[in-house]
Amino acid sequence: MADIILGIESSCDDTSAAVICDGVLLSNVIASQDVHRAYGGVVPELASRAHEQNIVPVVSEALSRAGVAPSDLTAIAFTRGPGLLGSLLVGTSFAKALGLALDIPIIMVNHLQGHLLAGFVKEKGQESVSPSFPYLCLLVSGGNSQIVRVDSPLEFTILGQTIDDAVGEAFDKCSKMMGLGYPGGPVIDRLAKLGDPTRFKFAKPHIPGLDYSFSGIKTSLLYFVRDEMAKDPSFLENNKEDICASFQKTLIDILMDKLVKAARQTGIKEVAIGGGVSANSGLRARIAEEGRKRGWHTYLPAFKFTTDNAAMIAIAGYYHYLAGERTPLDVAPVSRMADF
Ligand code: KG4
């Protein structure tokens, strides 16, 4: 009998449900929440309410697109954390209720593990190319910046991570500060394509080992723009493409320096990226370029699997299911990675 897994993702501001059958994706539905745009960032309370409104229609749509009835499901995988607690509660409670109603197991998934395994989602009729184990994954999103060693679908070790802001936060906060809009990553990415990445220099952090820091560059950009605007009030408007290109290049340099170091230290040449920031065109080009130069095999996820989605939760849940893992119904969501 086929194993049909429903995946549910609600860790931040996307409500998503996906169905996979024996590891092959049948549907992946994502409802993004535009309500946060006006605030320039995710408002947790509003995110929880929107999840509550979206969860039933999103799951129904995922089942219907997959051509699967609820009674066909084998198990339900859901994101337990890390993320916003109120958002996670919606997906967790929904998974429990549906699992109970259908009398099928529920399987908790670490959101980050979902991003790490996004490259393993197989699509019907498409040849999928997934990394071989062990591989390094540069996991970069609005909440995380990590270099992770992945030894199997269920074994991963964090080799380095940010000690303060995530790189996605640096994109978002700096975009907001420059009045460019939210979410900042895609806006800065678009403007950066039109600018000169070598024109301005921003201070890079000196953090030992494989850890990152992104709070300093934020301050560096803030002071730079403030000082230039004091001399010329139209500085930002006239130079935003070059500022974005230079700022983005600095962020990519910081990410790549440690990734190259991690590859050298571990001797691993299988290198993947994941998380929302892995949609960045500059970062994708740099990883591919470094890969060619250093003899790495590089894996860039399809754009639809870079940001939060339930397909990656379903595939991670599928591996846990195959390993015989089942989650008890008294499970509670966790907001921090350390509590997982
Ligand atoms: O993984 P994700 O959807 O949510 C979590 O943080 O879990 O990532 C969202 C982040 C945001 O910070 C957004 O600005 C960033 O991904 N992002 C990008 C791009 N597209 C999304 N950052 C840089 N360039 C992009 N093209």
Short mmCIF file of C-alpha atoms and ligand atoms in Angstrom, two decimals:
data_model
loop_
_atom_site.label_atom_id
_atom_site.label_comp_id
_atom_site.label_asym_id
_atom_site.label_seq_id
_atom_site.Cartn_x
_atom_site.Cartn_y
_atom_site.Cartn_z
CA MET A 1 0.00 0.00 0.00
CA ALA A 2 1.18 3.50 -0.80
CA ASP A 3 2.20 5.84 2.05
CA ILE A 4 0.27 9.08 1.62
CA ILE A 5 1.41 11.89 3.90
CA LEU A 6 -0.35 15.22 4.43
CA GLY A 7 2.14 17.93 5.43
CA ILE A 8 1.10 21.06 7.32
CA GLU A 9 3.30 24.16 7.73
CA SER A 10 2.27 27.19 9.81
CA SER A 11 5.47 28.36 11.53
CA CYS A 12 5.41 32.00 10.42
CA ASP A 13 3.21 33.84 7.93
CA ASP A 14 2.49 31.18 5.28
CA THR A 15 -0.27 28.62 5.75
CA SER A 16 0.64 25.62 3.64
CA ALA A 17 -0.54 22.05 3.09
CA ALA A 18 0.96 19.41 0.78
CA VAL A 19 0.30 15.79 -0.09
CA ILE A 20 3.02 13.31 -1.03
CA CYS A 21 2.59 9.69 -2.08
CA ASP A 22 5.62 7.44 -1.50
CA GLY A 23 7.81 10.55 -1.53
CA VAL A 24 6.33 12.00 -4.73
CA LEU A 25 4.62 15.38 -4.49
CA LEU A 26 0.94 15.42 -5.48
CA SER A 27 0.05 18.94 -4.32
CA ASN A 28 1.53 21.90 -2.46
CA VAL A 29 -0.79 24.80 -1.58
CA ILE A 30 0.50 28.00 0.05
CA ALA A 31 -1.61 30.90 1.33
CA SER A 32 0.63 33.89 2.01
CA GLN A 33 -0.55 36.61 4.37
CA ASP A 34 -0.52 40.08 2.82
CA VAL A 35 -1.86 41.61 6.02
CA HIS A 36 1.72 42.10 7.35
CA ARG A 37 2.87 44.26 4.45
CA ALA A 38 1.38 47.42 5.96
CA TYR A 39 3.43 46.88 9.15
CA GLY A 40 6.78 46.20 7.44
CA GLY A 41 7.15 42.87 9.26
CA VAL A 42 5.21 39.86 10.53
CA VAL A 43 2.75 40.72 13.32
CA PRO A 44 2.45 37.46 15.34
CA GLU A 45 -1.14 38.01 16.50
CA LEU A 46 -2.34 38.73 12.95
CA ALA A 47 -0.41 35.71 11.64
CA SER A 48 -2.18 33.36 14.09
CA ARG A 49 -5.60 34.71 13.11
CA ALA A 50 -4.86 34.39 9.40
CA HIS A 51 -3.67 30.78 9.90
CA GLU A 52 -6.93 30.04 11.71
CA GLN A 53 -8.89 31.39 8.73
CA ASN A 54 -6.72 29.68 6.10
CA ILE A 55 -5.99 26.24 7.49
CA VAL A 56 -9.25 24.46 6.54
CA PRO A 57 -9.49 25.80 2.96
CA VAL A 58 -5.75 25.27 2.36
CA VAL A 59 -5.85 21.62 3.52
CA SER A 60 -9.07 20.97 1.52
CA GLU A 61 -7.46 22.45 -1.57
CA ALA A 62 -4.28 20.37 -1.14
CA LEU A 63 -6.32 17.15 -0.83
CA SER A 64 -8.52 18.02 -3.78
CA ARG A 65 -5.58 18.96 -6.07
CA ALA A 66 -3.89 15.69 -5.09
CA GLY A 67 -7.07 13.74 -5.82
CA VAL A 68 -6.82 12.22 -2.35
CA ALA A 69 -9.68 11.71 0.12
CA PRO A 70 -8.99 12.24 3.85
CA SER A 71 -9.60 8.52 4.38
CA ASP A 72 -6.69 7.72 1.98
CA LEU A 73 -4.14 9.44 4.25
CA THR A 74 -1.52 7.33 6.06
CA ALA A 75 -0.20 10.03 8.42
CA ILE A 76 -0.10 13.77 9.03
CA ALA A 77 3.23 15.59 9.33
CA PHE A 78 3.22 19.05 10.89
CA THR A 79 5.74 21.72 11.86
CA ARG A 80 6.25 21.63 15.62
CA GLY A 81 8.80 24.48 15.65
CA PRO A 82 10.80 26.63 15.68
CA GLY A 83 8.61 29.59 14.76
CA LEU A 84 5.91 31.88 16.16
CA LEU A 85 4.09 30.05 18.92
CA GLY A 86 0.60 31.24 18.03
CA SER A 87 1.13 30.28 14.39
CA LEU A 88 2.54 26.85 15.29
CA LEU A 89 -0.42 26.18 17.62
CA VAL A 90 -2.84 26.43 14.69
CA GLY A 91 -1.04 23.81 12.56
CA THR A 92 -0.28 21.53 15.52
CA SER A 93 -3.87 21.58 16.83
CA PHE A 94 -5.26 21.04 13.35
CA ALA A 95 -2.95 18.03 12.78
CA LYS A 96 -3.98 16.53 16.12
CA ALA A 97 -7.69 17.01 15.46
CA LEU A 98 -7.52 15.53 11.95
CA GLY A 99 -5.28 12.68 13.12
CA LEU A 100 -7.76 11.84 15.88
CA ALA A 101 -10.76 12.07 13.55
CA LEU A 102 -9.13 9.80 10.94
CA ASP A 103 -7.42 7.57 13.52
CA ILE A 104 -4.01 7.94 11.84
CA PRO A 105 -0.61 8.91 13.32
CA ILE A 106 0.73 12.43 13.49
CA ILE A 107 4.44 13.15 13.00
CA MET A 108 6.19 16.26 14.26
CA VAL A 109 8.79 17.89 12.03
CA ASN A 110 11.48 20.43 12.83
CA HIS A 111 10.92 23.31 10.38
CA LEU A 112 14.66 23.60 9.75
CA GLN A 113 14.87 19.93 8.85
CA GLY A 114 12.18 20.63 6.28
CA HIS A 115 14.37 23.30 4.65
CA LEU A 116 17.38 20.94 4.80
CA LEU A 117 15.46 18.21 2.94
CA ALA A 118 13.64 20.46 0.42
CA GLY A 119 15.92 19.07 -2.29
CA PHE A 120 14.46 15.58 -1.74
CA VAL A 121 10.90 16.51 -2.80
CA LYS A 122 10.30 14.52 -5.99
CA GLU A 123 7.92 15.92 -8.56
CA LYS A 124 5.91 13.75 -10.93
CA GLY A 125 7.53 13.41 -14.34
CA GLN A 126 10.58 15.44 -13.31
CA GLU A 127 14.02 14.07 -12.73
CA SER A 128 15.01 15.07 -9.22
CA VAL A 129 18.63 15.61 -8.32
CA SER A 130 19.19 15.43 -4.59
CA PRO A 131 22.48 15.78 -2.73
CA SER A 132 24.36 12.67 -1.58
CA PHE A 133 25.12 12.22 2.12
CA PRO A 134 26.96 13.74 3.82
CA TYR A 135 26.31 17.22 2.48
CA LEU A 136 26.58 20.77 3.78
CA CYS A 137 23.51 22.97 3.69
CA LEU A 138 23.64 26.74 3.99
CA LEU A 139 20.29 27.38 5.63
CA VAL A 140 19.35 31.04 5.28
CA SER A 141 15.95 32.52 6.09
CA GLY A 142 14.22 35.27 8.03
CA GLY A 143 14.83 33.40 11.28
CA ASN A 144 18.01 31.40 10.67
CA SER A 145 21.50 31.54 9.21
CA GLN A 146 23.27 28.25 9.69
CA ILE A 147 25.75 25.88 8.14
CA VAL A 148 24.46 22.37 8.74
CA ARG A 149 26.10 19.02 8.07
CA VAL A 150 23.46 16.51 6.96
CA ASP A 151 24.48 12.84 7.35
CA SER A 152 21.11 11.22 6.59
CA PRO A 153 17.50 12.43 6.28
CA LEU A 154 17.25 12.22 10.07
CA GLU A 155 20.76 13.19 11.20
CA PHE A 156 22.02 16.73 11.08
CA THR A 157 24.60 18.77 12.99
CA ILE A 158 24.76 22.56 13.13
CA LEU A 159 28.39 23.53 12.41
CA GLY A 160 27.87 27.27 12.67
CA GLN A 161 25.04 29.75 13.11
CA THR A 162 24.29 33.40 13.64
CA ILE A 163 24.97 34.78 17.08
CA ASP A 164 22.45 37.60 16.55
CA ASP A 165 20.26 38.49 13.52
CA ALA A 166 19.48 36.13 10.67
CA VAL A 167 20.59 37.21 7.18
CA GLY A 168 16.94 37.48 6.05
CA GLU A 169 16.35 39.86 8.94
CA ALA A 170 19.26 42.01 7.72
CA PHE A 171 17.63 42.15 4.26
CA ASP A 172 14.20 42.94 5.72
CA LYS A 173 15.27 45.49 8.34
CA CYS A 174 17.61 47.37 5.99
CA SER A 175 14.94 47.49 3.29
CA LYS A 176 12.47 48.90 5.81
CA MET A 177 15.04 51.43 6.99
CA MET A 178 15.58 52.61 3.39
CA GLY A 179 11.79 52.73 2.81
CA LEU A 180 12.01 50.09 0.05
CA GLY A 181 9.24 47.80 1.29
CA TYR A 182 8.61 44.38 2.79
CA PRO A 183 9.73 41.64 2.55
CA GLY A 184 13.09 43.25 1.89
CA GLY A 185 14.96 40.32 0.34
CA PRO A 186 13.15 40.23 -3.00
CA VAL A 187 13.18 44.07 -3.29
CA ILE A 188 16.91 44.37 -2.58
CA ASP A 189 17.60 41.43 -4.92
CA ARG A 190 15.71 43.18 -7.75
CA LEU A 191 17.39 46.58 -7.23
CA ALA A 192 20.83 44.95 -6.76
CA LYS A 193 20.66 43.58 -10.31
CA LEU A 194 20.68 47.18 -11.58
CA GLY A 195 23.54 48.44 -9.41
CA ASP A 196 27.33 48.33 -8.96
CA PRO A 197 28.22 45.89 -6.15
CA THR A 198 31.73 47.33 -5.75
CA ARG A 199 30.75 50.99 -5.26
CA PHE A 200 30.22 51.05 -1.47
CA LYS A 201 31.95 49.10 1.30
CA PHE A 202 30.25 47.93 4.49
CA ALA A 203 32.03 46.58 7.55
CA LYS A 204 32.22 42.79 7.79
CA PRO A 205 32.12 41.04 11.18
CA HIS A 206 35.08 39.10 12.61
CA ILE A 207 33.47 36.14 14.32
CA PRO A 208 35.56 33.07 15.17
CA GLY A 209 34.80 29.59 13.83
CA LEU A 210 31.85 29.01 11.54
CA ASP A 211 29.40 31.35 13.27
CA TYR A 212 27.83 34.40 11.68
CA SER A 213 26.77 37.87 12.82
CA PHE A 214 24.54 40.23 10.84
CA SER A 215 23.65 42.94 13.34
CA GLY A 216 26.82 45.01 12.67
CA ILE A 217 26.23 45.38 8.94
CA LYS A 218 22.74 46.68 9.65
CA THR A 219 24.19 49.43 11.84
CA SER A 220 26.92 50.09 9.28
CA LEU A 221 24.29 50.66 6.56
CA LEU A 222 22.16 52.80 8.88
CA TYR A 223 25.03 55.18 9.74
CA PHE A 224 26.25 55.28 6.15
CA VAL A 225 22.82 56.27 4.78
CA ARG A 226 22.24 58.76 7.61
CA ASP A 227 25.61 60.50 7.05
CA GLU A 228 25.21 60.64 3.26
CA MET A 229 21.62 61.94 3.54
CA ALA A 230 22.83 64.75 5.83
CA LYS A 231 25.08 65.92 2.95
CA ASP A 232 22.59 65.22 0.13
CA PRO A 233 18.90 64.53 0.94
CA SER A 234 18.38 62.79 -2.43
CA PHE A 235 21.35 60.44 -1.93
CA LEU A 236 19.23 57.38 -1.21
CA GLU A 237 16.87 57.89 -4.11
CA ASN A 238 19.71 58.53 -6.56
CA ASN A 239 21.90 55.64 -5.41
CA LYS A 240 19.55 52.92 -4.19
CA GLU A 241 20.60 50.39 -6.86
CA ASP A 242 24.31 50.71 -5.99
CA ILE A 243 23.57 50.66 -2.25
CA CYS A 244 21.48 47.47 -2.63
CA ALA A 245 24.06 45.80 -4.88
CA SER A 246 26.93 46.65 -2.50
CA PHE A 247 24.94 45.67 0.59
CA GLN A 248 23.82 42.36 -0.95
CA LYS A 249 27.37 41.58 -2.09
CA THR A 250 28.65 42.11 1.46
CA LEU A 251 26.01 39.75 2.88
CA ILE A 252 26.87 37.12 0.28
CA ASP A 253 30.62 37.51 0.95
CA ILE A 254 29.99 36.95 4.67
CA LEU A 255 27.87 33.83 3.98
CA MET A 256 30.32 32.39 1.47
CA ASP A 257 33.49 32.95 3.54
CA LYS A 258 32.19 30.60 6.26
CA LEU A 259 30.67 28.11 3.83
CA VAL A 260 34.01 27.77 2.02
CA LYS A 261 35.73 27.36 5.40
CA ALA A 262 33.22 24.64 6.44
CA ALA A 263 33.74 22.76 3.16
CA ARG A 264 37.50 22.95 3.61
CA GLN A 265 37.36 21.80 7.27
CA THR A 266 35.00 18.86 6.63
CA GLY A 267 36.29 17.89 3.18
CA ILE A 268 32.64 17.72 2.03
CA LYS A 269 32.02 18.74 -1.58
CA GLU A 270 28.24 18.23 -1.71
CA VAL A 271 26.80 21.68 -1.02
CA ALA A 272 23.14 22.72 -0.90
CA ILE A 273 21.26 25.87 0.10
CA GLY A 274 17.81 26.23 1.62
CA GLY A 275 15.46 28.74 3.25
CA GLY A 276 13.85 31.94 1.97
CA VAL A 277 17.13 33.75 1.26
CA SER A 278 18.21 30.87 -1.03
CA ALA A 279 15.88 32.51 -3.59
CA ASN A 280 18.41 35.35 -3.85
CA SER A 281 19.76 35.50 -7.38
CA GLY A 282 23.18 36.83 -6.31
CA LEU A 283 23.64 34.07 -3.73
CA ARG A 284 22.55 31.36 -6.19
CA ALA A 285 25.01 32.64 -8.79
CA ARG A 286 27.86 32.80 -6.23
CA ILE A 287 27.25 29.26 -4.93
CA ALA A 288 27.24 27.93 -8.49
CA GLU A 289 30.41 29.89 -9.30
CA GLU A 290 32.27 28.76 -6.13
CA GLY A 291 31.10 25.21 -6.87
CA ARG A 292 32.67 25.29 -10.33
CA LYS A 293 35.87 26.75 -8.91
CA ARG A 294 36.18 24.32 -6.00
CA GLY A 295 34.83 21.11 -7.53
CA TRP A 296 31.67 21.07 -5.40
CA HIS A 297 28.41 19.49 -6.48
CA THR A 298 25.91 22.25 -5.75
CA TYR A 299 22.14 21.94 -5.23
CA LEU A 300 19.86 24.95 -5.55
CA PRO A 301 16.23 24.29 -4.62
CA ALA A 302 13.43 25.20 -7.04
CA PHE A 303 12.13 28.69 -6.15
CA LYS A 304 8.80 27.32 -4.90
CA PHE A 305 10.66 25.27 -2.27
CA THR A 306 12.89 28.09 -1.00
CA THR A 307 10.30 29.89 1.13
CA ASP A 308 8.09 28.19 3.72
CA ASN A 309 6.07 25.35 2.21
CA ALA A 310 4.45 22.14 3.38
CA ALA A 311 6.05 19.95 0.68
CA MET A 312 9.32 20.02 2.63
CA ILE A 313 7.47 19.22 5.87
CA ALA A 314 5.69 16.30 4.20
CA ILE A 315 8.94 14.84 2.84
CA ALA A 316 10.71 15.19 6.20
CA GLY A 317 7.64 13.62 7.88
CA TYR A 318 7.76 10.78 5.36
CA TYR A 319 11.33 9.90 6.41
CA HIS A 320 10.35 10.00 10.09
CA TYR A 321 7.35 7.80 9.26
CA LEU A 322 9.57 5.25 7.48
CA ALA A 323 11.84 5.24 10.54
CA GLY A 324 8.83 4.23 12.65
CA GLU A 325 8.50 7.52 14.50
CA ARG A 326 5.05 8.56 15.77
CA THR A 327 4.23 11.66 17.83
CA PRO A 328 2.01 11.44 20.93
CA LEU A 329 -1.11 13.60 21.01
CA ASP A 330 0.05 15.59 24.05
CA VAL A 331 2.84 17.19 22.00
CA ALA A 332 3.09 21.00 22.25
CA PRO A 333 4.71 23.33 19.70
CA VAL A 334 8.06 24.98 20.53
CA SER A 335 9.14 28.42 19.41
CA ARG A 336 12.92 28.02 19.75
CA MET A 337 15.35 25.60 18.16
CA ALA A 338 17.02 25.02 21.53
CA ASP A 339 13.76 23.56 22.90
CA PHE A 340 13.35 21.06 20.08
O1 KG4 B 1 12.16 30.76 4.81
P1 KG4 B 1 11.29 31.96 4.82
O2 KG4 B 1 10.14 32.01 3.88
O3 KG4 B 1 10.69 32.22 6.24
C1 KG4 B 1 11.37 32.02 7.42
O4 KG4 B 1 12.10 32.94 7.81
O5 KG4 B 1 11.22 30.91 7.98
O6 KG4 B 1 12.26 33.20 4.58
C2 KG4 B 1 11.80 34.51 4.52
C3 KG4 B 1 13.01 35.40 4.29
C4 KG4 B 1 12.68 36.88 4.39
O7 KG4 B 1 13.64 37.49 5.24
C5 KG4 B 1 12.82 37.38 2.94
O8 KG4 B 1 13.23 38.73 2.85
C6 KG4 B 1 13.88 36.44 2.42
O9 KG4 B 1 13.54 35.18 2.98
N1 KG4 B 1 13.90 36.37 0.96
C7 KG4 B 1 14.94 36.80 0.22
C8 KG4 B 1 14.56 36.63 -1.14
N2 KG4 B 1 13.30 36.10 -1.18
C9 KG4 B 1 12.92 35.93 0.13
N3 KG4 B 1 16.13 37.30 0.59
C10 KG4 B 1 16.98 37.67 -0.39
N4 KG4 B 1 16.68 37.58 -1.72
C11 KG4 B 1 15.50 37.06 -2.12
N5 KG4 B 1 15.23 36.97 -3.43
#
